Short mmCIF file of C-alpha atoms in Angstrom, two decimals:
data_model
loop_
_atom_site.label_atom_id
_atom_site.label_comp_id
_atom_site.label_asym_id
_atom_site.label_seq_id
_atom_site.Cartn_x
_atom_site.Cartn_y
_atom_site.Cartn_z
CA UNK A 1 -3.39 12.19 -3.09
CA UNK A 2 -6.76 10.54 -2.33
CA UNK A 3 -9.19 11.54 0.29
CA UNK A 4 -12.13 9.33 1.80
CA UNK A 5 -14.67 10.96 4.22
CA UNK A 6 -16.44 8.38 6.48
CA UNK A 7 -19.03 10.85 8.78
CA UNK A 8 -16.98 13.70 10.38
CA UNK A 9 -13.72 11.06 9.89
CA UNK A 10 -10.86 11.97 7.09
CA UNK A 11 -8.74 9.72 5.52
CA UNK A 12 -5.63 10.50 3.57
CA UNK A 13 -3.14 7.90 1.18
CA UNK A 14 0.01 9.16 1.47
CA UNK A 15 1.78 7.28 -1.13
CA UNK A 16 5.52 6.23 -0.90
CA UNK A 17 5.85 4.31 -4.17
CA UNK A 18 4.48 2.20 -6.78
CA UNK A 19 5.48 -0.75 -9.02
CA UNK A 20 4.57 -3.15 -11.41
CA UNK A 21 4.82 -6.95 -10.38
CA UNK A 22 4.18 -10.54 -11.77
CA UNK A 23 1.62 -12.06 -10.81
CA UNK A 24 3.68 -15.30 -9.90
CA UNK A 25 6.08 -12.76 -8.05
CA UNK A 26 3.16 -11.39 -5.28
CA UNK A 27 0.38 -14.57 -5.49
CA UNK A 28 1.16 -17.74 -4.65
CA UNK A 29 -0.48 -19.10 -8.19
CA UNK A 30 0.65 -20.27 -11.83
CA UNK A 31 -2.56 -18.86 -12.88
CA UNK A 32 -1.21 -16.40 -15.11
CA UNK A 33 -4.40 -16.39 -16.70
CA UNK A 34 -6.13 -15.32 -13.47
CA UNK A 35 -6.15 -11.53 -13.75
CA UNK A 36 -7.44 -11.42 -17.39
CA UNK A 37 -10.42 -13.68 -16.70
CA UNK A 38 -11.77 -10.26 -15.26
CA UNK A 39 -12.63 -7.63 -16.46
CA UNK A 40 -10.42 -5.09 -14.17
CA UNK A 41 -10.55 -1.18 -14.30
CA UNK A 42 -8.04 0.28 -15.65
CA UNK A 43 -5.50 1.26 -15.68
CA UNK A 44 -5.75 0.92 -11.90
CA UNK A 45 -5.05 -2.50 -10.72
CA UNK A 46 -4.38 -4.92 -13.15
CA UNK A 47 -2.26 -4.63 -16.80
CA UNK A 48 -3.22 -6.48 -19.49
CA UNK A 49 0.20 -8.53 -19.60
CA UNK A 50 -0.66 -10.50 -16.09
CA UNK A 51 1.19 -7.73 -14.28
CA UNK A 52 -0.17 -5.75 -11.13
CA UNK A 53 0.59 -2.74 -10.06
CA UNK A 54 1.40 -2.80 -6.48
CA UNK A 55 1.23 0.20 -4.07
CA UNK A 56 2.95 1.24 -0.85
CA UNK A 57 1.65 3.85 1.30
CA UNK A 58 0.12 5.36 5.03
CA UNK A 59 -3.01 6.14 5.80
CA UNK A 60 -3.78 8.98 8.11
CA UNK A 61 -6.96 8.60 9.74
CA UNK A 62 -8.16 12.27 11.31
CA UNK A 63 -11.06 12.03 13.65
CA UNK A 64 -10.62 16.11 14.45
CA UNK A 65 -9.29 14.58 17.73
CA UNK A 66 -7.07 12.40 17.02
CA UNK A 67 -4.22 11.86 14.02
CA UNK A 68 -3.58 8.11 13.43
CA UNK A 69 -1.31 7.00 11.07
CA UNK A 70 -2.35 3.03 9.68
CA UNK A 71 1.17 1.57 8.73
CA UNK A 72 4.37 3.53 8.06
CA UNK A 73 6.12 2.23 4.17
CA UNK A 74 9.01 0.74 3.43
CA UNK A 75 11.60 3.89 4.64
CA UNK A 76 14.82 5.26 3.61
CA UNK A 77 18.17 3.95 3.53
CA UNK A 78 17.20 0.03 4.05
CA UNK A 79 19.85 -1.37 3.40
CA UNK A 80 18.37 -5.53 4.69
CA UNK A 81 15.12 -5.16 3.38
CA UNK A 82 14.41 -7.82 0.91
CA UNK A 83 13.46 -5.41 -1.60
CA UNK A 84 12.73 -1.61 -2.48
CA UNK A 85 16.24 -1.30 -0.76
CA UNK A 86 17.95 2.39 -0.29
CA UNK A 87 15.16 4.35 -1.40
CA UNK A 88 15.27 8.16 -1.25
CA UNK A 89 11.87 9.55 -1.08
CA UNK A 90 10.33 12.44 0.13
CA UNK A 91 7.33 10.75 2.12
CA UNK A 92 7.31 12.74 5.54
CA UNK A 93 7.59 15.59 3.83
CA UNK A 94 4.48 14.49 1.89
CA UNK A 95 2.86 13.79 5.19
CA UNK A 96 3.62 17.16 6.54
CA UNK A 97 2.88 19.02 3.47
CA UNK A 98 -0.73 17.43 3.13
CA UNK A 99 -1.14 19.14 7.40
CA UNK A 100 0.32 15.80 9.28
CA UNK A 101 3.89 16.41 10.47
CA UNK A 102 5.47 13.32 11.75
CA UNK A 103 5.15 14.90 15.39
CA UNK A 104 1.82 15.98 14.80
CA UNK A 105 0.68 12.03 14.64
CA UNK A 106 -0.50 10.69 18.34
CA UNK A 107 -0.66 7.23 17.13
CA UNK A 108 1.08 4.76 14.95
CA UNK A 109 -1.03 1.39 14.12
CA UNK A 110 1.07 -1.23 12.60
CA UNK A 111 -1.53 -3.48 11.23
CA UNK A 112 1.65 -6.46 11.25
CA UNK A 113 5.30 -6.58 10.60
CA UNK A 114 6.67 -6.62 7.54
CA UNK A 115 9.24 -4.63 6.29
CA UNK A 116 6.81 -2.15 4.22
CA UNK A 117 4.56 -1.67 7.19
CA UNK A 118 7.24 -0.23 9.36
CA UNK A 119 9.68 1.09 7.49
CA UNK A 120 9.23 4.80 8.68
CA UNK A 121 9.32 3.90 12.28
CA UNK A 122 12.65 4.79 12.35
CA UNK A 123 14.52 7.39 10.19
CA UNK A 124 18.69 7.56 9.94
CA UNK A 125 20.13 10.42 11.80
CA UNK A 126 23.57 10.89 12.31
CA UNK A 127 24.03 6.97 11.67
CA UNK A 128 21.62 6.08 14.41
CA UNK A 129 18.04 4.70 13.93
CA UNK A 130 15.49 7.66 16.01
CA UNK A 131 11.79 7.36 16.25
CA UNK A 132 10.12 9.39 13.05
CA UNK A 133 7.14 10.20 15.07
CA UNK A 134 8.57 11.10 18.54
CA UNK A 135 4.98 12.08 20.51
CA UNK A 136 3.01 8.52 19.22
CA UNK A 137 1.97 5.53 20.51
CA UNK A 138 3.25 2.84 18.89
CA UNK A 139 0.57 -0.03 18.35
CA UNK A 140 1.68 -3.67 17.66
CA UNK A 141 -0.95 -7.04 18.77
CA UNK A 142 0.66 -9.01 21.22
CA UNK A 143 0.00 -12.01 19.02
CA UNK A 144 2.29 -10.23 16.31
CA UNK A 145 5.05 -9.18 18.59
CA UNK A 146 5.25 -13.19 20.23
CA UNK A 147 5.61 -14.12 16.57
CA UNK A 148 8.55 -12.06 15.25
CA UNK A 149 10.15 -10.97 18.50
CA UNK A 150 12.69 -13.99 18.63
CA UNK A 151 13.65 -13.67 14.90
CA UNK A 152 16.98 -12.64 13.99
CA UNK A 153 15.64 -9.98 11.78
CA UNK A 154 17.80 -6.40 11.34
CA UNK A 155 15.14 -4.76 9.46
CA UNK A 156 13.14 -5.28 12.79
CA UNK A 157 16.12 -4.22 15.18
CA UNK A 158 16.25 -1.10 13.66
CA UNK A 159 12.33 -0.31 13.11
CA UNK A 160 11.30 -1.66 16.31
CA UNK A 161 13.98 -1.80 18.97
CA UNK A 162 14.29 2.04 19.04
CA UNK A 163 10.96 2.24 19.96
CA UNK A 164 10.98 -0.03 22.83
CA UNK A 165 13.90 2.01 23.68
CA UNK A 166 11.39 4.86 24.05
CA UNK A 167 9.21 3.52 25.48
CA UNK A 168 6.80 4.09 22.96
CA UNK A 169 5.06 0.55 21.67
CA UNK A 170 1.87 -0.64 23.38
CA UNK A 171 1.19 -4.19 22.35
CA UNK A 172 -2.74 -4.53 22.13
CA UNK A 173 -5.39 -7.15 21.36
CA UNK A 174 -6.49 -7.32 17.99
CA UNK A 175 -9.58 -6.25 18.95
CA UNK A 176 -7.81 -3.79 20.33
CA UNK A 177 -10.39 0.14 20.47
CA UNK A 178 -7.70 2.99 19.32
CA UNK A 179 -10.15 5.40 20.37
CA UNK A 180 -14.07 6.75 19.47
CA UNK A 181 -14.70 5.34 15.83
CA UNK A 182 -11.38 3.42 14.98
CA UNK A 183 -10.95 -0.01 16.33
CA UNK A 184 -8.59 -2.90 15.07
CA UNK A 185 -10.37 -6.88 13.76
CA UNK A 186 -8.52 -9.68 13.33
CA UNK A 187 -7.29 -10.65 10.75
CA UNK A 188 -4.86 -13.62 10.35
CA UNK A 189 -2.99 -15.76 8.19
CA UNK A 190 -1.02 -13.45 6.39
CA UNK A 191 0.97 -13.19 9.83
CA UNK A 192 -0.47 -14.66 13.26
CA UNK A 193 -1.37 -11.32 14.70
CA UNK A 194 -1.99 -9.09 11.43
CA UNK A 195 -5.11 -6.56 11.98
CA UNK A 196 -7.31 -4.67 9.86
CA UNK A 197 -8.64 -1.24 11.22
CA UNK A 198 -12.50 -0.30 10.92
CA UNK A 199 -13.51 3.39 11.29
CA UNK A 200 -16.65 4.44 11.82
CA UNK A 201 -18.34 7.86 12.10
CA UNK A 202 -21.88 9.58 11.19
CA UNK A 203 -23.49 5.98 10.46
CA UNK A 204 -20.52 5.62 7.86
CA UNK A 205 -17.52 2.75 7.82
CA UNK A 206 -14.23 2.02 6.53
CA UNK A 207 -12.29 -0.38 7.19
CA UNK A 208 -8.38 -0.55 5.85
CA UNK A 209 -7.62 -3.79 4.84
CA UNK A 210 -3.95 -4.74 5.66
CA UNK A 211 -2.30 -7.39 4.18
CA UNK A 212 -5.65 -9.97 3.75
CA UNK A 213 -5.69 -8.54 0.39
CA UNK A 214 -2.53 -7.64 -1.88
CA UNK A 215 -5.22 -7.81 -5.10
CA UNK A 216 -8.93 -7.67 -5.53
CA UNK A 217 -9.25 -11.06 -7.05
CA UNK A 218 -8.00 -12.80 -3.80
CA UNK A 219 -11.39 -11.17 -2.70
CA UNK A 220 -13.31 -13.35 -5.24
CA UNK A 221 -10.51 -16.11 -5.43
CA UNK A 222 -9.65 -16.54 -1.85
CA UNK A 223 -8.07 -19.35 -1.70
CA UNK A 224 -5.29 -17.84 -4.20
CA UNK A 225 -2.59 -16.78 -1.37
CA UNK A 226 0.06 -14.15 -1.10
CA UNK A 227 3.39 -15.56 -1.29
CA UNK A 228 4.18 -14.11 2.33
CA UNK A 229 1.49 -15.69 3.64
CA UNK A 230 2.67 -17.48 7.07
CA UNK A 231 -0.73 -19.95 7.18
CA UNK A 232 -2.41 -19.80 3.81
CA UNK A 233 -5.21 -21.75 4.83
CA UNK A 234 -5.94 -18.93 7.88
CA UNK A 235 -5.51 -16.60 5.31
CA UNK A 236 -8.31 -17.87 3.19
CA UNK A 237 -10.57 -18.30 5.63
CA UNK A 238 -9.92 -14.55 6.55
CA UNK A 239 -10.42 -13.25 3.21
CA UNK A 240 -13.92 -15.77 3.15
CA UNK A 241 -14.90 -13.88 6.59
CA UNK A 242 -14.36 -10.40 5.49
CA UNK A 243 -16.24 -10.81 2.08
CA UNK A 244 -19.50 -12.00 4.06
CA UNK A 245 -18.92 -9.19 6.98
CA UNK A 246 -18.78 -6.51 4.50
CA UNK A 247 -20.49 -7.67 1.32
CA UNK A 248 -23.11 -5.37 0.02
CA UNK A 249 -23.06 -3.51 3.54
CA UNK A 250 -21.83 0.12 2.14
CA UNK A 251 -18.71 -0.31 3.69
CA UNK A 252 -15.46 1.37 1.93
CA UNK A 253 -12.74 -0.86 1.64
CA UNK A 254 -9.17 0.75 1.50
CA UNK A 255 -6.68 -1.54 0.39
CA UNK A 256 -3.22 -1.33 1.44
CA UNK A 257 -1.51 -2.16 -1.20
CA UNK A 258 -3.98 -1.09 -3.70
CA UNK A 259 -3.32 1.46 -6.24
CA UNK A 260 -5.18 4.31 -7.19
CA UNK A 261 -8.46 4.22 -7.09
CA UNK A 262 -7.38 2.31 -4.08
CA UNK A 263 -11.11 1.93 -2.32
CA UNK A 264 -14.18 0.40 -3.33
CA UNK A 265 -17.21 -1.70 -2.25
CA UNK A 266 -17.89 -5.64 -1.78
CA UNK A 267 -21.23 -6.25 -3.82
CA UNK A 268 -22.86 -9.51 -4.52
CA UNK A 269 -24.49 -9.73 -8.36
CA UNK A 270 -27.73 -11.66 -8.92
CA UNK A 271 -25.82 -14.65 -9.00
CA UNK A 272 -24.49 -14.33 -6.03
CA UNK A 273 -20.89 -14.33 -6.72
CA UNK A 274 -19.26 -11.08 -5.05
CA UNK A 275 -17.92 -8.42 -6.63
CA UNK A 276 -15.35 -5.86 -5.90
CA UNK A 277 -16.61 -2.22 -6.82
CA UNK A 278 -13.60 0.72 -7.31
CA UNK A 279 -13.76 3.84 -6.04
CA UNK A 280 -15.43 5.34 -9.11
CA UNK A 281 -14.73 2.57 -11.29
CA UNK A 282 -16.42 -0.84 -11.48
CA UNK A 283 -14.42 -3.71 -10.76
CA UNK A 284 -14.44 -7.71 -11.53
CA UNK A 285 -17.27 -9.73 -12.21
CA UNK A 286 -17.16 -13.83 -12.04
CA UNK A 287 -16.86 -14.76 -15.50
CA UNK A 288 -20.31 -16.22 -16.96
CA UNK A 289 -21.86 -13.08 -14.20
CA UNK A 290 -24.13 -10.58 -15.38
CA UNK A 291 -21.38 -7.60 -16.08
CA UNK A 292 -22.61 -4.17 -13.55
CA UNK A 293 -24.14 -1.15 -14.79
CA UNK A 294 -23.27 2.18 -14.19
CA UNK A 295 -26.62 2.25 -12.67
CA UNK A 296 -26.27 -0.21 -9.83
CA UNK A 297 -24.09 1.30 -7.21
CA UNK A 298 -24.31 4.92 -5.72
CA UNK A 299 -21.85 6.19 -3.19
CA UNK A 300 -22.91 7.03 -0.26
CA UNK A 301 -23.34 10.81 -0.18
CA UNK A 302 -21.21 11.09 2.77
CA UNK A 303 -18.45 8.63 1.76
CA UNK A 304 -16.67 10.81 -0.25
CA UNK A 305 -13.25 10.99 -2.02
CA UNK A 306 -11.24 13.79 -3.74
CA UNK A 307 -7.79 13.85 -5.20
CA UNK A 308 -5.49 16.47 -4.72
CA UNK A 309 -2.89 16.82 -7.07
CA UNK A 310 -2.75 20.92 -6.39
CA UNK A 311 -1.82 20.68 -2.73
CA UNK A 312 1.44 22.24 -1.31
CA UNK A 313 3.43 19.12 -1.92
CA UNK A 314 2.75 18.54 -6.02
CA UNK A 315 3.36 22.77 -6.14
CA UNK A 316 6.64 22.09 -4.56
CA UNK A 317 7.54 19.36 -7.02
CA UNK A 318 5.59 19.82 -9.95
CA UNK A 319 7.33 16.87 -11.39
CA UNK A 320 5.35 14.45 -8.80
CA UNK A 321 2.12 14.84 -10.10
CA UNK A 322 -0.21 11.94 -8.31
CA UNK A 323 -2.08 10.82 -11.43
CA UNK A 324 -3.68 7.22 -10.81
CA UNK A 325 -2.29 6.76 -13.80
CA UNK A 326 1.38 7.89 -13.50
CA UNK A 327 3.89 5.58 -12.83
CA UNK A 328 6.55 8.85 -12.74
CA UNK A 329 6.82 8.71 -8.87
CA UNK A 330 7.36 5.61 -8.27
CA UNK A 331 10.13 4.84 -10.80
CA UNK A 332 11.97 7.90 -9.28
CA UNK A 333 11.09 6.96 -6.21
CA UNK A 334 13.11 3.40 -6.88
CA UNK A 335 15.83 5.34 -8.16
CA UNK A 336 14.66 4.13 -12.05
CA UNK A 337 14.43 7.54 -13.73
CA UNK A 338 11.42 8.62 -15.69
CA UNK A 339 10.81 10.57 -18.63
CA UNK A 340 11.46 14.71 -18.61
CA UNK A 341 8.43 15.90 -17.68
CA UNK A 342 6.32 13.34 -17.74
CA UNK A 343 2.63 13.64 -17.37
CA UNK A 344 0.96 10.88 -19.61
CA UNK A 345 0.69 7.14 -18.46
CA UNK A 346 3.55 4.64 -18.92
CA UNK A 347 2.15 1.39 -19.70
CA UNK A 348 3.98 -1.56 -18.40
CA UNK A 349 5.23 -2.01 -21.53
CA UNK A 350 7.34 0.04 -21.16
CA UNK A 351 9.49 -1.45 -18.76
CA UNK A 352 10.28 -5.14 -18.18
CA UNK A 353 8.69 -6.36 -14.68
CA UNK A 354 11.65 -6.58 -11.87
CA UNK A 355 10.62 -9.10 -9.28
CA UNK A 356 13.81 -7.25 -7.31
CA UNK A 357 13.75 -4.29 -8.16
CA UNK A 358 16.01 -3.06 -4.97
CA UNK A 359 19.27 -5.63 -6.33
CA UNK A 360 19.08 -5.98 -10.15
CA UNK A 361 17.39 -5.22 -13.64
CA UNK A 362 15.81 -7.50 -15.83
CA UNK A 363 18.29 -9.14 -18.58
CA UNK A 364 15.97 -9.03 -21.28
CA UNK A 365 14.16 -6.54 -23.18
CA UNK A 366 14.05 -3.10 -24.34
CA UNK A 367 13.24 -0.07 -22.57
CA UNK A 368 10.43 1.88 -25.20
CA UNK A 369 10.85 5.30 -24.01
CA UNK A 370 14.61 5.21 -24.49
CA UNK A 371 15.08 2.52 -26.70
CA UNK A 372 18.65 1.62 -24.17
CA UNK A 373 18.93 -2.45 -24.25
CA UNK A 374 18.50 -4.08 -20.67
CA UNK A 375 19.58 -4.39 -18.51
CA UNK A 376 21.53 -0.81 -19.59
CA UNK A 377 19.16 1.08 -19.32
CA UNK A 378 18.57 3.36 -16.42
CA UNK A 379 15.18 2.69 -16.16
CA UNK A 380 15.46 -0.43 -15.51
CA UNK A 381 18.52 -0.28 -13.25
CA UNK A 382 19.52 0.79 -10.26
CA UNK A 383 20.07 4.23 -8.92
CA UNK A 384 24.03 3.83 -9.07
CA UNK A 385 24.18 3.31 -12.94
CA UNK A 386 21.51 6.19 -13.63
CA UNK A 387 24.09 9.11 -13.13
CA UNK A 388 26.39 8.06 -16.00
CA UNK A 389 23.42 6.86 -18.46
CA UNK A 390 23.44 9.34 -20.81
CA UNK A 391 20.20 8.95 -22.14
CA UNK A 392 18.56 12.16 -23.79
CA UNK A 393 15.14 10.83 -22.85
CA UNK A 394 15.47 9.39 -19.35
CA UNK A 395 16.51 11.01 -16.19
#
């Protein structure tokens, strides 16, 4: 679990899951070249097979006044999502474990929405769709709402509509002031009305990307889209005008989809070409760039991040262990089983890349753990067919 302090402001990933994705599969590009011409840290963001690792999580934003949750995951039992479907996780009790219970939380920002933005609106009880965080304000751009609210869409019916039901969504302006030191900025083209959110505090900024990003390199390659991008073109031009707002200005930026590290900085090299700095790691350079030194950046002293892998949560479920490098989580979190006790990293080799992962398993390849032929093997396949796998290695 990571931890960023911007002034007297926390911030806390609360991760639902993660998994590996082709590039073609997320970016709107048959570059597969694209992520190797860079030289990515690892074994964060980028595999060396063209594959990504793509996260889903919250982000609680503490001022010591005020508990703001940035986006809400994909959710339990979706059954009409278009992916990720039926997942079982344990992600409020995450929340609450790390000192957020869901009625703890005063505000919800939904930076757009998409089905892994809003997905713990709602939670199933009884058969009925209820609010997850009864007591907060639900906030949603007008722009965004005009967009979607016509569309026939039962992932929305069920995230949104109990809400409004409520009474608890405030459609905003996207420049929309949550309160002292956390304010929403446009941000456009991946949907009409998406928003990023800036925090400030103590002479220190954030600012949580939303969707504008789903990989670093669209920072130095903007013009390579997302494949959900509604205007491409906007989009571009919004990746161009963050990357000169927040270039080599000390600002963290907290990607939404980004796994651990997660955050970094926008620096420009001597030639000018910007590059994208991980949270303790150094990230891509242009190729024919002069490659950064471990002696050009310094992080701010009060911009600080920890990881907590000892908190109440990981001594609950020892098993869950949030190592950047761990994939463990996520495949049980998908209802692919993982290796007993594992604590060491599972390369992407060691699974064949599901586009879908929530309706079907690859039909080629060999799981290496297990050595079970796909799509047989329960890794790779969904949560149904693990209970009868029989696999020593797996569970």
């Amino acid at each position: 679990m990571a931890t960023w302090r911007i002034g007297t402001t926390k911030i806390h990933k609360v991760l639902e899951v993660e998994l590996p994705v082709l590039l073609t599969a997320a970016l709107r590009t048959n570059d597969t070249a694209l992520l190797k011409r860079y030289p990515w840290p690892a074994p964060g963001f980028s595999g060396v097979d063209g594959t990504f690792v793509l996260s889903v999580h919250g982000l609680v934003v503490d001022t010591g006044t005020r508990r703001i949750l940035v986006d809400t995951c994909v959710g339990n039992a979706r059954a009409s999502v278009p992916f990720l479907r039926m997942l079982d996780t344990a992600w409020p009790e995450d929340l609450a474990a790390l000192g957020y219970p869901p009625e703890s939380i005063d505000t919800v920002v939904c930076t757009h929405l998409h089905f892994d933005h809003i997905g713990w609106n709602t939670r199933l009880v009884e058969g009925k769709w209820v609010p997850t965080f009864p007591r907060a304000r639900h906030l949603v751009t007008r722009v965004e709402w005009d967009h979607w609210a016509h569309e026939a869409d039962a992932d929305l019916r069920d995230t949104m509509q109990p809400l409004i039901d409520e009474g608890l969504v405030d459609l905003v302006g996207t420049d929309h002031r949550v309160c002292d030191g956390v304010r929403l900025e446009a941000a456009p083209g991946h949907t009409p009305g998406q928003v990023a959110v800036v925090v400030e505090s103590g002479g220190d900024r954030a600012v949580i990307t939303g969707d504008l990003v789903h990989h670093p390199v669209q920072f130095i390659e903007p013009d390579v889209a997302s494949l959900a991008d509604t205007d491409a073109a906007q989009a571009a031009a919004t990746r161009r005008a963050f990357v000169e707002r927040y270039a080599d200005t000390g600002t963290l930026v907290i990607g939404t989809h980004f796994p651990a590290p997660t955050a970094g900085l926008l620096r420009r090299g001597g030639d000018g070409a910007v590059r994208f700095v991980a949270d303790g790691l150094f990230g891509p350079t242009r190729p024919g760039g002069p490659e950064p030194s471990s002696s050009t950046w310094t992080r701010p002293a009060s911009s600080t991040t920890s990881s907590d892998s000892t908190g109440p949560a990981s001594a609950r479920r020892p098993d869950r262990t949030r190592r950047p490098e761990c994939r463990g989580r996520g495949m049980r979190a998908l209802g692919m089983p993982r290796r007993q006790g594992c604590r060491a990293p599972l390369p992407s080799a060691a699974w064949t890349v599901i586009a879908d992962v929530g309706t079907s398993a690859s039909s080629a390849g060999r799981c290496s753990p297990c050595a079970w032929p796909a799509p047989h093997c329960p890794r790779l396949s969904t949560a149904s067919t693990r209970k009868n796998s029989g696999s020593p290695n797996c569970r």
